[in-house]
């Protein structure tokens, strides 16, 4: 890479060189947890320009760095010691890998001479993480540190972003070097589209009678939201989105038909199954989005835009592939604008027909309505992080997002425990934002220790805990697909969550009646500092619609065919 | 279906195992592998794999690796028993 070097300074430790290299790459905040082999780095951290956030479990640190990376589109940085410290990072690294999040991970390692001897807290984290990193390094020379750190940031943030791991043996972090700091210079421009492919895409779209676009997570990642909205407006083509593409289109845009997939909106799923040309922008045909792949968009020609050549024809053959930065590709596709009034009207009718309803029967608090009301409560919007399960799908369905970076959800890996540390990372990255963590009673316990991090640093995160006393999504599947044979899903012995929050010094309130909701949302958002609103909901509530596994997207279940009762049909 | 790939990659620590791990992880069964030093600073690797997945997909997945400089998918020579000559696909 192109670099500019400074004069060689006095001898410094590897750790001092590392801290300086992080600063040279614009790092201000890092998340981590100290321990034996990373101690030289923590020693050098004192008095540096870096603000370190001590999370209370390394997984929390990795997931906070993930969210920081998503929100800033710069690599989030996390750090841990060797052995268990490093292995505890693994879920967070995989999470970033699956969702293409820029992250730099620094792990301590036993001294080089002890590597391979089963030394205390030795683990081959380089080997363990090979499948889940974009790249990784073991540092063998102190003087390699500036080059490796610069490369790591460039790799993490460029092209399709991802996590890059730097394993740092203790003899390197404690050893001395005389290398100069290296300031990273401007990175080379991204890949440009092939004019022939742009022309071909324009022609196919010109001749389409029922064109549709899937807006994927790549649009937010590459900061092309405005360019995409301009394209949609210019071509007047209906748009659906993936889970990670939520917020690319404004929900009330008439062209937008909602999220597709397993828990997507009926309008989106019918549109995708009936289109004749499908332009997929920054998305990767995930099985939760496509349903049964062979029957996905069965009569559509595929135009696939992505920065990653390895995504082309991985699952669905692309008739036209455009491997490039998204903005120049979108600008270069210029279809003739032919009237597609019948198709657009059909999509609009589906949107009206499948609009979410909030008049569900039942006496308790209806979570979808609560989430809709929550996201309407701040006109300037809010950043919502969530965990994984029913509440995650309800957030995707019922919260309003005007920007994809406002919706932080573990899409690819589906990491229960993401929500709270992600909210910490997001709030640290964007202190002016209202940050709400929507969690469930199963998920919150996966990283509940991070309540201590909220308290320690006074991080103003609002937690909305939807408590159905169950692992709800698993319970739902057992109800529908396993004949109600419930296995290890009941959590009716949950702790007093409000009491738990208060024990950590976080104010908390519990509600269970629908008439309490409005006031409680105001209380949560208006509270000074971190707060938790614990909401008891019906344990038998389900997420609808649901495309059963192995079925095409238009075969959506809207209720449990084997069940009757007040919740049927919600 | 069988595929043969020639891979030029860096000689840095982990480069070979990273490429081999990817091959198996992405659904390609490794039949044969040879690794040797190349003329320059890197290594040359040739692998023979079997998979129902297309070889060019594996090529593009390998090309994503930072340590990999170049990947060539070697055309498979198929002898058609009904017609003399060799058809390349």
XYZ file of C-alpha atoms in Angstrom:
659
model
C 0.000 0.000 0.000
C 1.024 3.616 -0.385
C 2.385 4.997 2.815
C 4.207 8.017 4.075
C 6.727 7.467 6.811
C 7.986 9.699 9.563
C 11.528 9.829 10.909
C 12.528 6.865 13.004
C 11.897 7.684 16.658
C 13.615 6.435 19.777
C 13.196 2.728 20.505
C 9.669 1.991 21.695
C 7.853 -1.113 22.834
C 5.680 -3.024 20.412
C 2.674 -1.956 22.481
C 3.566 1.730 22.208
C 4.022 1.304 18.472
C 0.654 -0.456 18.281
C -1.209 2.270 20.169
C 0.344 4.905 17.930
C -0.574 2.890 14.839
C -4.186 2.742 16.006
C -4.168 6.509 16.516
C -2.663 6.975 13.042
C -5.696 5.122 11.709
C -8.086 7.500 13.402
C -9.079 5.242 16.284
C -10.528 7.125 19.236
C -12.395 4.462 21.169
C -11.807 0.769 21.721
C -13.650 -1.988 23.578
C -11.849 -4.674 25.468
C -10.913 -6.672 28.515
C -7.388 -7.047 29.912
C -5.534 -10.203 30.858
C -2.108 -11.837 31.017
C -0.665 -11.681 27.530
C -2.273 -8.390 26.498
C -0.961 -6.568 29.595
C 1.854 -4.744 27.783
C -0.754 -3.167 25.500
C -2.916 -2.125 28.453
C 0.200 -0.659 29.999
C 0.792 1.468 26.902
C -2.871 2.436 26.797
C -2.536 4.548 29.929
C -1.970 8.155 28.932
C -2.636 7.484 25.251
C -5.287 9.305 23.235
C -7.477 6.212 23.133
C -10.591 5.889 25.262
C -10.991 2.289 26.356
C -14.363 0.849 27.331
C -14.067 -2.073 29.696
C -16.869 -4.430 28.798
C -17.645 -7.192 31.245
C -17.198 -10.090 28.854
C -15.062 -10.204 25.725
C -18.113 -11.087 23.630
C -19.660 -7.821 24.764
C -16.533 -5.970 23.645
C -16.582 -7.617 20.204
C -20.286 -6.961 19.669
C -19.918 -3.346 20.816
C -17.072 -2.918 18.312
C -19.300 -4.476 15.641
C -22.035 -1.902 16.242
C -19.472 0.906 16.346
C -18.249 -0.287 12.951
C -21.762 -0.420 11.507
C -22.698 3.049 12.679
C -19.458 4.788 11.690
C -18.549 2.609 8.677
C -15.029 2.673 10.153
C -13.501 -0.365 11.775
C -14.603 -0.866 15.363
C -11.721 -2.057 17.497
C -11.805 -4.676 20.237
C -9.050 -6.229 22.255
C -8.648 -9.225 24.556
C -6.062 -11.467 26.045
C -5.063 -14.905 24.756
C -6.892 -18.167 25.462
C -10.384 -17.639 26.872
C -10.254 -13.918 26.205
C -9.664 -14.601 22.543
C -12.204 -17.424 22.264
C -14.829 -15.245 23.920
C -14.411 -12.799 21.026
C -15.210 -15.449 18.445
C -18.995 -14.960 18.321
C -18.538 -11.237 17.824
C -16.004 -11.789 15.052
C -18.323 -14.229 13.278
C -21.157 -11.752 13.694
C -19.131 -9.048 11.946
C -18.027 -11.458 9.222
C -21.556 -12.580 8.391
C -22.889 -9.027 8.211
C -19.842 -7.508 6.435
C -18.912 -5.180 9.268
C -15.504 -3.494 9.443
C -13.684 -4.533 12.607
C -10.112 -4.846 13.810
C -9.496 -7.360 16.578
C -6.324 -7.408 18.631
C -5.580 -10.497 20.692
C -2.750 -11.118 23.080
C -0.835 -14.330 22.497
C 1.632 -16.308 24.572
C 5.279 -15.483 23.792
C 6.467 -16.832 20.428
C 8.815 -19.333 22.077
C 5.893 -20.877 23.981
C 3.504 -21.070 21.035
C 2.729 -24.671 20.205
C 3.556 -25.951 23.698
C 0.060 -25.801 25.248
C 1.214 -22.923 27.410
C -1.107 -21.346 29.979
C -3.928 -19.533 28.153
C -2.538 -20.522 24.793
C -5.044 -21.024 22.040
C -4.562 -20.864 18.281
C -6.957 -17.969 17.732
C -5.445 -17.390 14.302
C -6.481 -20.918 13.330
C -9.811 -20.822 15.156
C -10.911 -17.669 13.366
C -9.683 -18.498 9.834
C -13.208 -19.167 8.546
C -14.676 -15.977 10.023
C -12.171 -13.246 9.224
C -11.538 -11.296 6.071
C -7.861 -11.604 6.910
C -5.615 -12.194 9.909
C -2.048 -11.769 11.060
C 0.326 -13.159 13.641
C 2.906 -10.469 14.286
C 6.438 -11.884 14.178
C 8.543 -8.692 14.203
C 7.991 -5.552 16.274
C 8.841 -3.414 13.286
C 6.018 -4.991 11.247
C 3.356 -3.495 13.523
C 2.660 -0.191 11.705
C 2.429 -1.885 8.304
C 0.184 -4.668 9.600
C -2.132 -2.289 11.466
C -2.512 -0.065 8.404
C -3.177 -3.047 6.185
C -5.694 -4.386 8.680
C -7.719 -1.169 8.657
C -7.585 -0.879 4.891
C -8.724 -4.480 4.435
C -11.432 -4.195 7.099
C -12.946 -1.049 5.615
C -12.493 -1.398 1.866
C -14.400 -3.400 -0.728
C -16.772 -5.672 1.130
C -15.924 -4.847 4.745
C -15.139 -7.494 7.335
C -13.211 -8.333 10.495
C -9.400 -8.500 10.499
C -7.575 -10.097 13.414
C -4.089 -9.247 14.671
C -2.613 -11.824 17.050
C 0.168 -10.291 19.074
C 2.593 -12.562 20.971
C 3.716 -11.086 24.274
C 7.381 -10.960 23.278
C 6.344 -8.712 20.385
C 4.096 -6.418 22.435
C 6.764 -6.140 25.140
C 9.751 -6.166 22.768
C 11.471 -3.030 21.504
C 11.536 -1.659 17.977
C 12.771 1.392 16.139
C 10.243 1.503 13.359
C 8.755 4.854 12.414
C 5.035 5.533 12.579
C 3.364 5.171 9.231
C 0.454 7.378 8.313
C -1.928 5.654 5.954
C -2.356 7.500 2.698
C -5.442 7.722 0.548
C -6.779 4.373 -0.522
C -7.176 3.453 -4.166
C -10.554 4.100 -5.731
C -13.066 1.285 -5.668
C -13.908 -0.993 -8.546
C -15.852 0.593 -11.401
C -18.630 -1.106 -13.348
C -18.199 -2.705 -16.751
C -19.956 -0.476 -19.329
C -21.163 -3.494 -21.273
C -22.892 -4.925 -18.212
C -24.501 -1.552 -17.466
C -25.814 -1.414 -21.020
C -27.133 -4.960 -20.788
C -28.849 -4.193 -17.467
C -30.408 -1.056 -18.944
C -31.805 -3.032 -21.855
C -33.219 -5.807 -19.708
C -34.884 -3.267 -17.420
C -36.216 -1.355 -20.441
C -37.943 -4.483 -21.696
C -39.202 -5.609 -18.286
C -42.920 -5.639 -17.710
C -42.797 -6.436 -14.016
C -39.421 -5.237 -12.707
C -38.537 -5.274 -9.018
C -35.475 -4.272 -7.001
C -34.204 -5.905 -3.813
C -32.401 -3.341 -1.670
C -29.784 -5.102 0.439
C -27.492 -4.261 3.315
C -24.684 -3.346 0.935
C -26.424 -0.054 0.206
C -26.079 1.193 3.772
C -22.588 -0.272 4.112
C -21.389 1.587 1.009
C -23.199 4.822 1.910
C -25.262 4.755 -1.277
C -28.707 5.311 0.234
C -29.262 8.624 -1.547
C -27.967 7.302 -4.872
C -30.281 4.314 -4.529
C -33.325 6.450 -3.720
C -32.567 8.628 -6.747
C -32.354 5.512 -8.920
C -35.687 4.209 -7.632
C -37.317 7.594 -8.209
C -35.804 7.972 -11.684
C -36.820 4.513 -12.878
C -40.054 4.205 -10.868
C -39.391 0.522 -10.210
C -40.989 -1.065 -7.117
C -38.541 -1.922 -4.337
C -38.466 -4.564 -1.634
C -35.721 -4.866 0.970
C -33.882 -7.486 2.939
C -33.648 -7.325 6.736
C -30.410 -5.381 6.421
C -31.846 -3.187 3.686
C -34.549 -1.779 5.956
C -34.330 2.002 5.942
C -32.852 2.227 2.452
C -36.290 3.245 1.204
C -38.555 5.482 3.220
C -41.429 3.248 4.361
C -44.088 5.570 2.926
C -42.484 5.766 -0.514
C -45.196 4.486 -2.891
C -42.667 2.278 -4.692
C -41.674 0.451 -1.520
C -43.448 -2.847 -0.831
C -41.702 -3.784 2.425
C -39.307 -6.490 3.587
C -39.310 -9.876 1.866
C -38.600 -13.303 3.268
C -39.582 -15.698 6.007
C -41.200 -13.023 8.183
C -41.507 -10.463 5.419
C -44.558 -8.581 4.261
C -47.020 -10.292 1.941
C -46.754 -7.475 -0.574
C -42.994 -7.962 -0.903
C -43.236 -11.737 -1.157
C -45.950 -11.617 -3.806
C -44.057 -8.956 -5.765
C -40.843 -10.974 -5.771
C -42.597 -14.163 -6.830
C -44.345 -12.402 -9.720
C -41.662 -10.103 -11.115
C -40.068 -10.770 -14.498
C -36.814 -8.899 -13.832
C -35.243 -8.801 -10.378
C -32.414 -6.369 -9.755
C -30.582 -7.347 -6.575
C -28.498 -4.551 -5.104
C -25.989 -5.384 -2.366
C -27.744 -8.538 -1.197
C -26.727 -12.190 -1.222
C -29.822 -14.416 -1.608
C -29.822 -15.492 2.032
C -32.123 -18.457 2.628
C -34.231 -16.483 5.123
C -34.914 -13.994 2.323
C -35.473 -16.385 -0.583
C -37.399 -19.250 0.947
C -37.134 -22.345 -1.260
C -34.384 -21.212 -3.610
C -35.466 -23.168 -6.676
C -38.891 -21.518 -6.531
C -37.652 -18.033 -5.696
C -38.680 -15.383 -8.237
C -39.356 -18.232 -10.654
C -39.911 -16.218 -13.820
C -37.358 -13.473 -13.214
C -34.182 -12.596 -15.037
C -31.605 -11.616 -12.422
C -29.433 -8.506 -12.478
C -27.010 -8.705 -9.554
C -25.013 -5.692 -8.338
C -22.379 -6.400 -5.689
C -18.859 -5.387 -4.788
C -17.947 -9.005 -4.038
C -17.412 -11.167 -7.153
C -17.787 -14.316 -5.051
C -21.457 -13.488 -4.398
C -22.317 -13.609 -8.103
C -24.175 -16.817 -9.003
C -23.311 -18.312 -5.597
C -26.920 -19.321 -4.996
C -28.971 -17.938 -7.879
C -27.484 -17.595 -11.323
C -27.135 -13.974 -12.367
C -28.167 -13.242 -15.936
C -26.303 -9.965 -15.690
C -23.594 -9.392 -13.091
C -22.234 -5.974 -12.210
C -19.302 -6.229 -9.813
C -18.509 -2.725 -8.715
C -19.039 0.054 -6.235
C -22.790 0.560 -6.113
C -23.001 4.306 -6.750
C -21.383 4.355 -10.223
C -23.276 1.204 -11.167
C -26.626 2.732 -10.225
C -25.739 5.951 -12.021
C -24.812 4.020 -15.158
C -28.016 1.995 -15.474
C -30.382 4.031 -17.599
C -33.391 2.051 -18.723
C -35.949 3.552 -21.069
C -38.851 4.628 -18.956
C -41.837 2.736 -20.193
C -45.194 2.831 -18.505
C -45.573 -0.076 -16.123
C -48.798 1.207 -14.639
C -50.497 -2.165 -14.256
C -47.554 -3.677 -12.397
C -47.036 -0.638 -10.179
C -50.749 -0.596 -9.382
C -50.609 -4.293 -8.545
C -47.716 -3.676 -6.136
C -49.578 -0.752 -4.577
C -52.646 -2.946 -4.133
C -50.584 -5.640 -2.442
C -49.059 -3.008 -0.168
C -52.544 -1.917 0.861
C -53.854 -5.467 1.180
C -50.965 -6.645 3.354
C -50.528 -3.497 5.459
C -49.820 -4.453 9.071
C -52.844 -4.484 11.310
C -52.774 -3.528 14.957
C -56.316 -4.395 15.955
C -55.402 -7.832 17.211
C -57.639 -9.408 19.795
C -56.240 -10.334 23.157
C -56.137 -8.614 26.499
C -52.429 -8.138 27.019
C -49.898 -5.764 25.496
C -49.531 -6.365 21.751
C -45.802 -6.112 21.044
C -46.069 -5.090 17.357
C -48.259 -2.118 18.275
C -45.943 -1.156 21.117
C -42.948 -1.199 18.763
C -44.780 0.872 16.166
C -45.656 3.403 18.867
C -42.069 3.403 20.178
C -40.554 4.251 16.809
C -43.138 6.970 16.259
C -42.299 8.574 19.580
C -39.265 10.474 18.307
C -39.852 12.387 15.047
C -36.112 12.713 14.474
C -35.810 8.915 14.595
C -33.729 6.669 16.787
C -31.146 3.949 16.543
C -32.668 0.612 17.465
C -30.513 -2.391 18.252
C -32.129 -5.726 18.807
C -31.384 -9.221 19.868
C -32.566 -12.323 18.095
C -35.965 -13.935 18.144
C -39.572 -12.859 17.866
C -38.867 -9.317 19.027
C -36.199 -8.980 16.309
C -38.750 -9.811 13.628
C -41.327 -7.489 15.174
C -38.756 -4.678 15.159
C -38.093 -5.336 11.463
C -41.801 -5.398 10.688
C -43.141 -2.589 12.821
C -40.433 -0.026 13.603
C -39.861 2.764 11.138
C -36.344 3.229 9.793
C -35.381 6.158 7.607
C -31.771 5.014 7.338
C -30.327 1.487 7.357
C -27.652 2.488 9.865
C -30.431 3.159 12.404
C -31.311 -0.543 12.504
C -28.651 -2.716 14.114
C -29.661 -6.344 13.922
C -27.618 -9.521 13.826
C -28.796 -10.635 10.415
C -26.423 -13.316 9.188
C -25.278 -14.972 12.394
C -28.420 -14.364 14.452
C -26.571 -13.720 17.691
C -28.725 -13.695 20.795
C -27.000 -11.235 23.113
C -26.181 -8.746 20.362
C -28.618 -6.037 21.385
C -27.180 -4.624 24.606
C -23.489 -4.491 23.634
C -24.519 -3.214 20.193
C -26.421 -0.385 21.850
C -23.288 0.466 23.834
C -21.183 0.551 20.662
C -23.778 2.619 18.815
C -24.163 5.164 21.613
C -20.391 5.551 21.996
C -20.146 6.109 18.234
C -23.128 8.463 18.035
C -23.559 10.175 21.409
C -26.247 12.507 20.058
C -28.526 9.649 18.937
C -31.401 8.180 20.895
C -30.345 4.546 21.189
C -32.882 1.902 22.156
C -32.064 -1.754 22.695
C -35.102 -3.937 22.072
C -34.480 -7.295 23.675
C -36.223 -10.432 24.820
C -36.160 -12.321 28.089
C -34.036 -15.048 26.490
C -31.575 -12.773 24.705
C -31.000 -10.229 27.454
C -29.513 -12.919 29.671
C -26.857 -13.706 27.057
C -24.999 -10.471 27.772
C -26.771 -9.085 30.829
C -23.392 -8.306 32.411
C -23.087 -5.311 30.077
C -25.563 -3.453 32.302
C -22.449 -2.848 34.384
C -20.778 -1.204 31.373
C -23.767 1.118 30.956
C -23.480 2.128 34.594
C -19.695 2.421 34.660
C -19.532 4.906 31.788
C -22.958 6.500 32.167
C -23.952 5.367 28.676
C -27.488 6.537 27.937
C -29.073 3.446 26.405
C -32.784 2.715 26.724
C -33.687 -0.956 27.038
C -37.103 -2.202 26.034
C -37.363 -5.770 27.274
C -40.220 -7.802 25.796
C -40.770 -10.659 28.226
C -42.937 -13.577 27.107
C -41.384 -15.974 29.621
C -40.171 -18.166 26.795
C -37.647 -18.611 24.043
C -40.416 -17.321 21.849
C -39.324 -18.083 18.317
C -38.222 -21.612 19.197
C -41.462 -22.076 21.106
C -43.379 -20.860 18.039
C -41.624 -23.388 15.789
C -42.219 -26.179 18.292
C -45.891 -25.208 18.350
C -46.219 -25.214 14.559
C -43.682 -27.718 13.268
C -43.182 -30.063 16.241
C -46.835 -30.570 17.201
C -46.609 -28.487 20.328
C -43.958 -30.701 21.870
C -42.310 -27.953 23.896
C -38.716 -28.713 24.742
C -36.617 -26.407 26.941
C -38.316 -23.187 25.929
C -40.265 -22.129 28.999
C -38.663 -19.375 31.070
C -41.382 -18.840 33.650
C -38.690 -18.818 36.312
C -37.109 -15.671 34.876
C -35.547 -13.272 37.367
C -37.198 -10.000 38.270
C -35.644 -8.096 35.364
C -36.466 -4.651 36.737
C -34.844 -5.723 39.984
C -31.781 -6.958 38.113
C -31.449 -3.625 36.305
C -31.764 -1.699 39.577
C -29.095 -3.910 41.139
C -26.749 -2.652 38.407
C -27.793 0.939 39.142
C -30.085 1.214 36.109
C -33.546 2.668 36.662
C -36.323 0.317 35.642
C -40.069 -0.028 35.381
C -42.357 -2.971 34.614
C -45.706 -2.909 32.817
C -48.235 -5.518 31.760
C -51.416 -3.645 30.779
C -52.051 -2.064 27.345
C -53.191 1.214 28.883
C -49.776 1.628 30.533
C -47.856 1.539 27.236
C -48.055 5.144 26.102
C -46.952 6.600 29.410
C -44.229 3.976 29.801
C -42.696 4.739 26.383
C -42.554 8.410 27.337
C -40.970 7.485 30.655
C -38.341 5.321 28.956
C -37.350 7.891 26.333
C -37.500 10.880 28.677
C -35.518 9.251 31.492
C -32.239 10.820 32.422
C -29.575 8.264 31.511
C -29.896 4.539 30.998
C -33.230 2.928 31.772
C -35.072 -0.340 31.304
C -38.740 -0.804 30.507
C -39.741 -4.382 31.225
C -42.895 -5.373 29.355
C -44.795 -8.599 30.035
C -46.469 -9.962 26.922
C -48.512 -13.042 26.038
C -46.228 -16.086 26.011
C -48.201 -17.692 23.157
C -47.930 -14.722 20.792
C -46.476 -15.621 17.388
C -44.756 -13.778 14.557
C -46.799 -13.698 11.364
C -46.576 -14.175 8.502
C -44.231 -17.134 8.373
C -42.882 -18.839 5.270
C -42.289 -22.410 6.436
C -38.815 -23.763 5.736
C -38.572 -25.327 2.280
C -41.558 -23.400 0.928
C -41.588 -20.618 -1.655
C -42.115 -17.111 -0.379
C -45.721 -16.700 -1.497
C -46.818 -19.647 0.661
C -47.043 -17.655 3.852
C -48.719 -18.983 6.950
C -50.823 -16.337 8.644
C -51.827 -18.428 11.620
C -51.238 -21.828 13.109
C -53.587 -24.209 11.296
C -53.661 -26.505 14.320
C -54.592 -23.847 16.831
C -57.724 -21.959 17.716
C -58.117 -19.248 20.266
C -57.837 -15.532 20.728
C -54.384 -15.243 19.165
C -55.189 -17.141 16.005
C -54.690 -15.091 12.918
C -52.636 -12.312 14.384
C -17.655 -32.803 -10.982
C -13.874 -32.538 -10.826
C -11.978 -29.269 -11.046
C -8.307 -28.442 -11.050
C -7.059 -25.058 -9.874
C -3.603 -23.525 -9.906
C -3.171 -21.012 -7.127
C -0.345 -18.525 -6.668
C -0.203 -17.311 -3.117
C 1.955 -15.602 -0.577
C 4.403 -17.581 1.526
C 3.300 -15.852 4.735
C 2.229 -17.857 7.763
C -1.223 -19.351 7.346
C -1.658 -18.712 3.623
C -1.759 -22.366 2.591
C -4.033 -23.531 5.387
C -6.335 -20.565 4.793
C -6.761 -21.539 1.134
C -7.155 -25.247 1.858
C -9.643 -24.572 4.651
C -11.717 -22.411 2.342
C -11.803 -25.115 -0.323
C -13.280 -27.730 2.005
C -15.514 -25.289 3.867
C -17.121 -24.087 0.645
C -18.157 -27.579 -0.300
C -15.279 -28.842 -2.438
C -13.735 -32.170 -1.575
C -9.966 -32.149 -1.848
C -8.603 -35.020 -3.918
C -5.039 -33.942 -4.539
C -2.845 -31.066 -3.473
C 0.712 -30.063 -4.181
C 2.515 -27.037 -2.811
C 5.888 -25.762 -3.867
C 7.978 -22.667 -3.845
C 7.474 -20.406 -6.816
C 10.147 -18.420 -8.625
C 9.453 -15.277 -6.662
C 8.605 -14.879 -3.002
C 5.374 -16.840 -3.028
C 4.168 -20.389 -3.397
C 2.472 -22.304 -6.156
C -0.306 -24.690 -5.243
C -2.270 -27.034 -7.458
C -5.419 -28.682 -6.182
C -7.789 -31.193 -7.646
C -11.272 -31.029 -6.113
C -14.675 -32.622 -6.527
C -17.958 -30.854 -5.980
C -21.440 -30.392 -7.365
C -20.679 -26.663 -7.182
C -19.117 -24.800 -10.094
C -15.349 -24.450 -10.169
C -15.447 -20.775 -11.105
C -17.288 -20.039 -7.848
C -14.405 -21.575 -5.909
C -11.995 -19.574 -8.056
C -13.729 -16.328 -7.090
C -13.890 -17.324 -3.438
C -10.153 -18.051 -3.428
C -9.421 -14.773 -5.205
C -11.024 -12.923 -2.290
C -8.234 -14.062 0.020
C -5.657 -11.393 0.644
C -2.810 -13.916 0.478
C -3.872 -15.254 -2.910
C -2.324 -13.529 -5.916
C -3.788 -15.458 -8.808
C -6.092 -18.410 -9.440
C -6.408 -20.320 -12.665
C -9.194 -22.811 -13.254
C -7.595 -25.409 -15.459
C -9.911 -26.413 -18.299
C -10.856 -30.038 -18.050
C -10.071 -32.103 -21.103
C -12.898 -34.475 -21.901
C -12.419 -37.161 -24.479
C -15.640 -37.814 -26.298
C -15.712 -41.544 -27.114
C -17.980 -41.002 -30.123
C -15.923 -38.349 -31.810
C -12.198 -38.158 -32.056
C -10.449 -35.166 -30.554
C -10.652 -33.348 -27.273
C -13.354 -30.953 -26.199
C -12.412 -28.299 -23.710
C -15.077 -27.024 -21.371
